[in-house]
Tab-separated table of C-alpha atoms in Angstrom:
chain	number	residue	atom	x	y	z
A	1	UNK	CA	61.600	-80.327	-46.473
A	2	UNK	CA	59.645	-77.507	-48.939
A	3	UNK	CA	57.422	-79.960	-50.414
A	4	UNK	CA	54.060	-78.990	-52.481
A	5	UNK	CA	51.242	-80.816	-53.265
A	6	UNK	CA	49.099	-79.628	-55.408
A	7	UNK	CA	45.267	-81.893	-56.316
A	8	UNK	CA	43.989	-82.784	-58.689
A	9	UNK	CA	46.559	-84.095	-60.558
A	10	UNK	CA	45.014	-83.877	-63.888
A	11	UNK	CA	40.725	-83.239	-64.660
A	12	UNK	CA	38.599	-83.374	-67.783
A	13	UNK	CA	35.751	-81.133	-67.997
A	14	UNK	CA	32.624	-79.788	-70.049
A	15	UNK	CA	33.219	-76.397	-71.212
A	16	UNK	CA	31.432	-73.994	-68.980
A	17	UNK	CA	32.494	-75.965	-66.334
A	18	UNK	CA	34.749	-74.659	-63.110
A	19	UNK	CA	37.417	-76.222	-62.259
A	20	UNK	CA	39.532	-75.783	-58.664
A	21	UNK	CA	42.732	-76.553	-58.303
A	22	UNK	CA	44.457	-76.727	-54.690
A	23	UNK	CA	48.465	-76.208	-53.677
A	24	UNK	CA	49.567	-76.923	-50.325
A	25	UNK	CA	52.391	-76.530	-48.755
A	26	UNK	CA	53.150	-78.960	-46.914
A	27	UNK	CA	56.480	-78.624	-44.299
A	28	UNK	CA	56.121	-74.449	-44.136
A	29	UNK	CA	54.666	-71.889	-43.787
A	30	UNK	CA	54.410	-70.147	-47.534
A	31	UNK	CA	53.060	-66.313	-47.239
A	32	UNK	CA	53.758	-65.971	-51.180
A	33	UNK	CA	52.830	-68.166	-53.918
A	34	UNK	CA	53.082	-68.314	-57.863
A	35	UNK	CA	50.790	-70.129	-60.196
A	36	UNK	CA	52.108	-70.261	-63.721
A	37	UNK	CA	50.891	-72.079	-66.595
A	38	UNK	CA	52.745	-74.456	-69.406
A	39	UNK	CA	52.007	-74.696	-72.606
A	40	UNK	CA	53.300	-78.055	-74.825
A	41	UNK	CA	57.286	-77.338	-75.397
A	42	UNK	CA	56.817	-74.101	-74.576
A	43	UNK	CA	58.290	-72.252	-70.932
A	44	UNK	CA	56.575	-71.583	-67.760
A	45	UNK	CA	54.786	-68.550	-68.167
A	46	UNK	CA	53.629	-66.745	-64.351
A	47	UNK	CA	50.204	-65.844	-64.318
A	48	UNK	CA	49.795	-64.829	-60.928
A	49	UNK	CA	50.969	-63.967	-57.368
A	50	UNK	CA	48.525	-65.391	-55.074
A	51	UNK	CA	49.830	-62.995	-51.146
A	52	UNK	CA	48.407	-64.714	-48.419
A	53	UNK	CA	45.635	-62.375	-46.701
A	54	UNK	CA	44.927	-60.035	-49.397
A	55	UNK	CA	44.051	-59.831	-53.647
A	56	UNK	CA	46.235	-62.049	-56.333
A	57	UNK	CA	49.017	-59.890	-58.405
A	58	UNK	CA	48.246	-61.237	-61.813
A	59	UNK	CA	50.054	-60.513	-64.579
A	60	UNK	CA	49.690	-58.583	-67.905
A	61	UNK	CA	47.121	-60.093	-70.591
A	62	UNK	CA	45.650	-62.207	-67.728
A	63	UNK	CA	42.696	-62.831	-66.782
A	64	UNK	CA	41.596	-61.422	-63.172
A	65	UNK	CA	38.282	-62.299	-62.934
A	66	UNK	CA	38.547	-65.738	-65.288
A	67	UNK	CA	41.108	-67.180	-62.874
A	68	UNK	CA	40.182	-66.948	-59.644
A	69	UNK	CA	42.910	-66.284	-57.299
A	70	UNK	CA	42.329	-67.051	-53.113
A	71	UNK	CA	44.875	-67.076	-50.409
A	72	UNK	CA	42.763	-68.265	-47.455
A	73	UNK	CA	46.023	-69.826	-44.778
A	74	UNK	CA	49.500	-69.743	-44.943
A	75	UNK	CA	49.399	-73.660	-46.601
A	76	UNK	CA	46.616	-73.801	-48.698
A	77	UNK	CA	46.354	-71.152	-52.342
A	78	UNK	CA	43.352	-72.194	-55.325
A	79	UNK	CA	42.804	-71.506	-58.291
A	80	UNK	CA	39.612	-71.836	-59.926
A	81	UNK	CA	39.794	-71.387	-63.546
A	82	UNK	CA	36.039	-69.867	-64.376
A	83	UNK	CA	33.696	-70.790	-67.473
A	84	UNK	CA	36.557	-73.326	-69.092
A	85	UNK	CA	36.480	-73.837	-72.930
A	86	UNK	CA	39.616	-75.828	-74.503
A	87	UNK	CA	41.441	-72.610	-74.693
A	88	UNK	CA	42.350	-73.425	-71.012
A	89	UNK	CA	43.444	-77.147	-71.385
A	90	UNK	CA	47.443	-76.590	-69.974
A	91	UNK	CA	49.405	-78.070	-67.712
A	92	UNK	CA	49.132	-75.583	-64.756
A	93	UNK	CA	51.902	-75.989	-61.603
A	94	UNK	CA	51.467	-73.682	-58.195
A	95	UNK	CA	54.934	-73.308	-56.474
A	96	UNK	CA	54.906	-71.716	-52.862
A	97	UNK	CA	57.960	-69.162	-51.794
A	98	UNK	CA	60.247	-70.209	-48.659
A	99	UNK	CA	61.510	-67.105	-46.980
A	100	UNK	CA	64.976	-67.414	-45.290
A	101	UNK	CA	68.354	-67.930	-46.927
A	102	UNK	CA	68.208	-68.697	-50.992
A	103	UNK	CA	64.206	-67.450	-50.731
A	104	UNK	CA	63.638	-69.866	-53.087
A	105	UNK	CA	60.558	-71.331	-54.995
A	106	UNK	CA	58.902	-74.670	-54.591
A	107	UNK	CA	56.886	-75.999	-57.073
A	108	UNK	CA	53.900	-79.129	-57.187
A	109	UNK	CA	53.980	-82.167	-59.539
A	110	UNK	CA	51.519	-79.340	-61.445
A	111	UNK	CA	47.339	-80.412	-62.754
A	112	UNK	CA	46.742	-80.882	-66.180
A	113	UNK	CA	43.928	-79.256	-66.828
A	114	UNK	CA	41.345	-81.011	-70.404
A	115	UNK	CA	38.320	-78.057	-71.162
A	116	UNK	CA	36.566	-80.830	-73.509
B	1	UNK	CA	64.584	-54.174	-69.315
B	2	UNK	CA	64.669	-57.979	-68.315
B	3	UNK	CA	66.025	-60.978	-71.001
B	4	UNK	CA	67.025	-64.116	-70.311
B	5	UNK	CA	68.908	-66.059	-72.471
B	6	UNK	CA	70.172	-69.567	-72.777
B	7	UNK	CA	70.399	-71.845	-75.911
B	8	UNK	CA	67.207	-74.092	-76.842
B	9	UNK	CA	68.715	-77.812	-77.518
B	10	UNK	CA	71.759	-79.463	-76.631
B	11	UNK	CA	72.984	-82.869	-77.209
B	12	UNK	CA	75.617	-85.709	-74.873
B	13	UNK	CA	76.586	-88.946	-74.372
B	14	UNK	CA	76.418	-90.854	-70.790
B	15	UNK	CA	79.459	-90.283	-68.881
B	16	UNK	CA	80.578	-87.099	-70.557
B	17	UNK	CA	80.034	-83.719	-69.166
B	18	UNK	CA	77.974	-80.435	-70.326
B	19	UNK	CA	78.069	-77.031	-69.875
B	20	UNK	CA	74.290	-75.157	-70.049
B	21	UNK	CA	74.868	-71.372	-70.725
B	22	UNK	CA	72.562	-68.914	-69.026
B	23	UNK	CA	73.169	-64.704	-69.728
B	24	UNK	CA	71.043	-62.034	-68.295
B	25	UNK	CA	69.611	-58.697	-68.062
B	26	UNK	CA	68.066	-57.075	-65.804
B	27	UNK	CA	68.665	-53.168	-63.095
B	28	UNK	CA	68.504	-55.008	-59.781
B	29	UNK	CA	69.964	-58.950	-60.106
B	30	UNK	CA	68.845	-60.739	-56.484
B	31	UNK	CA	70.057	-63.845	-57.655
B	32	UNK	CA	69.872	-66.486	-59.848
B	33	UNK	CA	68.682	-70.256	-60.369
B	34	UNK	CA	68.698	-73.103	-62.299
B	35	UNK	CA	65.352	-75.667	-62.129
B	36	UNK	CA	65.575	-79.325	-63.923
B	37	UNK	CA	62.583	-80.520	-65.935
B	38	UNK	CA	61.171	-83.632	-67.148
B	39	UNK	CA	58.964	-83.819	-69.624
B	40	UNK	CA	55.235	-83.486	-68.359
B	41	UNK	CA	56.276	-82.635	-65.032
B	42	UNK	CA	56.906	-80.297	-62.695
B	43	UNK	CA	60.291	-77.867	-62.247
B	44	UNK	CA	62.556	-79.468	-59.412
B	45	UNK	CA	64.666	-76.574	-57.332
B	46	UNK	CA	69.173	-77.599	-58.374
B	47	UNK	CA	70.738	-74.366	-57.846
B	48	UNK	CA	71.062	-70.646	-56.512
B	49	UNK	CA	73.156	-68.120	-56.784
B	50	UNK	CA	73.966	-64.887	-55.761
B	51	UNK	CA	77.482	-64.353	-55.328
B	52	UNK	CA	80.608	-64.537	-57.794
B	53	UNK	CA	81.848	-67.703	-57.959
B	54	UNK	CA	81.114	-72.003	-58.231
B	55	UNK	CA	78.357	-73.629	-56.571
B	56	UNK	CA	79.566	-77.318	-56.383
B	57	UNK	CA	76.771	-80.170	-54.702
B	58	UNK	CA	77.292	-83.525	-56.595
B	59	UNK	CA	77.732	-84.083	-59.855
B	60	UNK	CA	75.673	-80.723	-60.687
B	61	UNK	CA	77.582	-77.220	-60.553
B	62	UNK	CA	76.650	-73.950	-60.920
B	63	UNK	CA	78.470	-70.432	-61.834
B	64	UNK	CA	77.847	-66.861	-61.637
B	65	UNK	CA	79.526	-64.078	-62.672
B	66	UNK	CA	77.266	-60.768	-62.477
B	67	UNK	CA	79.857	-58.729	-63.635
B	68	UNK	CA	79.063	-60.448	-67.392
B	69	UNK	CA	75.031	-61.203	-66.810
B	70	UNK	CA	76.651	-64.755	-67.066
B	71	UNK	CA	75.728	-68.055	-65.470
B	72	UNK	CA	76.665	-72.028	-66.597
B	73	UNK	CA	75.706	-75.065	-65.254
B	74	UNK	CA	77.666	-78.000	-65.374
B	75	UNK	CA	76.681	-81.537	-65.174
B	76	UNK	CA	79.148	-84.344	-64.883
B	77	UNK	CA	78.868	-87.936	-65.142
B	78	UNK	CA	75.915	-87.862	-67.728
B	79	UNK	CA	73.051	-90.523	-67.175
B	80	UNK	CA	70.320	-91.090	-69.087
B	81	UNK	CA	68.424	-89.728	-66.079
B	82	UNK	CA	69.124	-86.418	-66.691
B	83	UNK	CA	67.659	-86.363	-70.047
B	84	UNK	CA	65.270	-83.344	-69.466
B	85	UNK	CA	64.924	-79.451	-69.992
B	86	UNK	CA	67.544	-76.911	-67.599
B	87	UNK	CA	65.768	-73.673	-66.321
B	88	UNK	CA	68.312	-70.570	-66.002
B	89	UNK	CA	65.323	-68.726	-63.820
B	90	UNK	CA	66.700	-64.812	-62.309
B	91	UNK	CA	65.184	-62.449	-59.771
B	92	UNK	CA	65.040	-59.071	-59.972
B	93	UNK	CA	64.323	-56.697	-57.069
B	94	UNK	CA	63.236	-54.204	-59.005
B	95	UNK	CA	60.814	-56.559	-61.222
B	96	UNK	CA	57.934	-55.020	-58.833
B	97	UNK	CA	57.601	-57.602	-57.048
B	98	UNK	CA	60.919	-59.491	-55.673
B	99	UNK	CA	59.622	-62.439	-54.610
B	100	UNK	CA	58.717	-63.683	-58.269
B	101	UNK	CA	61.320	-64.879	-61.146
B	102	UNK	CA	62.054	-64.635	-64.531
B	103	UNK	CA	62.308	-67.042	-66.184
B	104	UNK	CA	63.829	-68.480	-69.468
B	105	UNK	CA	62.606	-70.325	-72.373
B	106	UNK	CA	64.793	-73.398	-71.192
B	107	UNK	CA	67.346	-76.433	-72.752
B	108	UNK	CA	66.332	-79.091	-73.303
B	109	UNK	CA	69.212	-81.291	-73.181
B	110	UNK	CA	68.669	-85.120	-74.568
B	111	UNK	CA	71.728	-87.073	-73.520
B	112	UNK	CA	72.214	-90.224	-76.112
B	113	UNK	CA	73.985	-93.689	-74.902
């Protein structure tokens, strides 16, 4: 149980284009999902908290107009990196919050974005 | 404020036991998590502690002392595949969002033959 998928697993795009990443909880409903970014050999950096049916909550320093988050259903959240630039190249990981008992975050496999 | 400390790197030998420590400072402690992350992959959940004491799960055990703000992850019978980064994370009910976690920087464990 508690399986989270992420799509695509990797993407290469040109500078200036937009990229959409999907995060799905496959066997449970998640009213809350989280989006992280991780640069090589660095720790996880929380970008935003995605709440089903409401606006996402962004961490300080994360541009909400650049990183658009939509959590339209209890099993799907999307992150769109708009007008991507090479400095946006990173490993983007989502997690879904499974409520009850341990209240644990389960992670998707991540999406490696390379912006040329 | 909130702070989590864990060693940056550790090395151990295959078949041995290793203990990875984590100390934390939070105003509203509400659970501590350990995750394993292999290079290039996403973290996977290992353990959860909210009460003092030891939680055992196969070769892995996790201990918590709330009064000391201290936890450790114990790995027994080390295998080469245990080489990974181990992340300590704490939930703080006073963090504005009681579902998000505060993450340590991770301990990179290298298991040598």
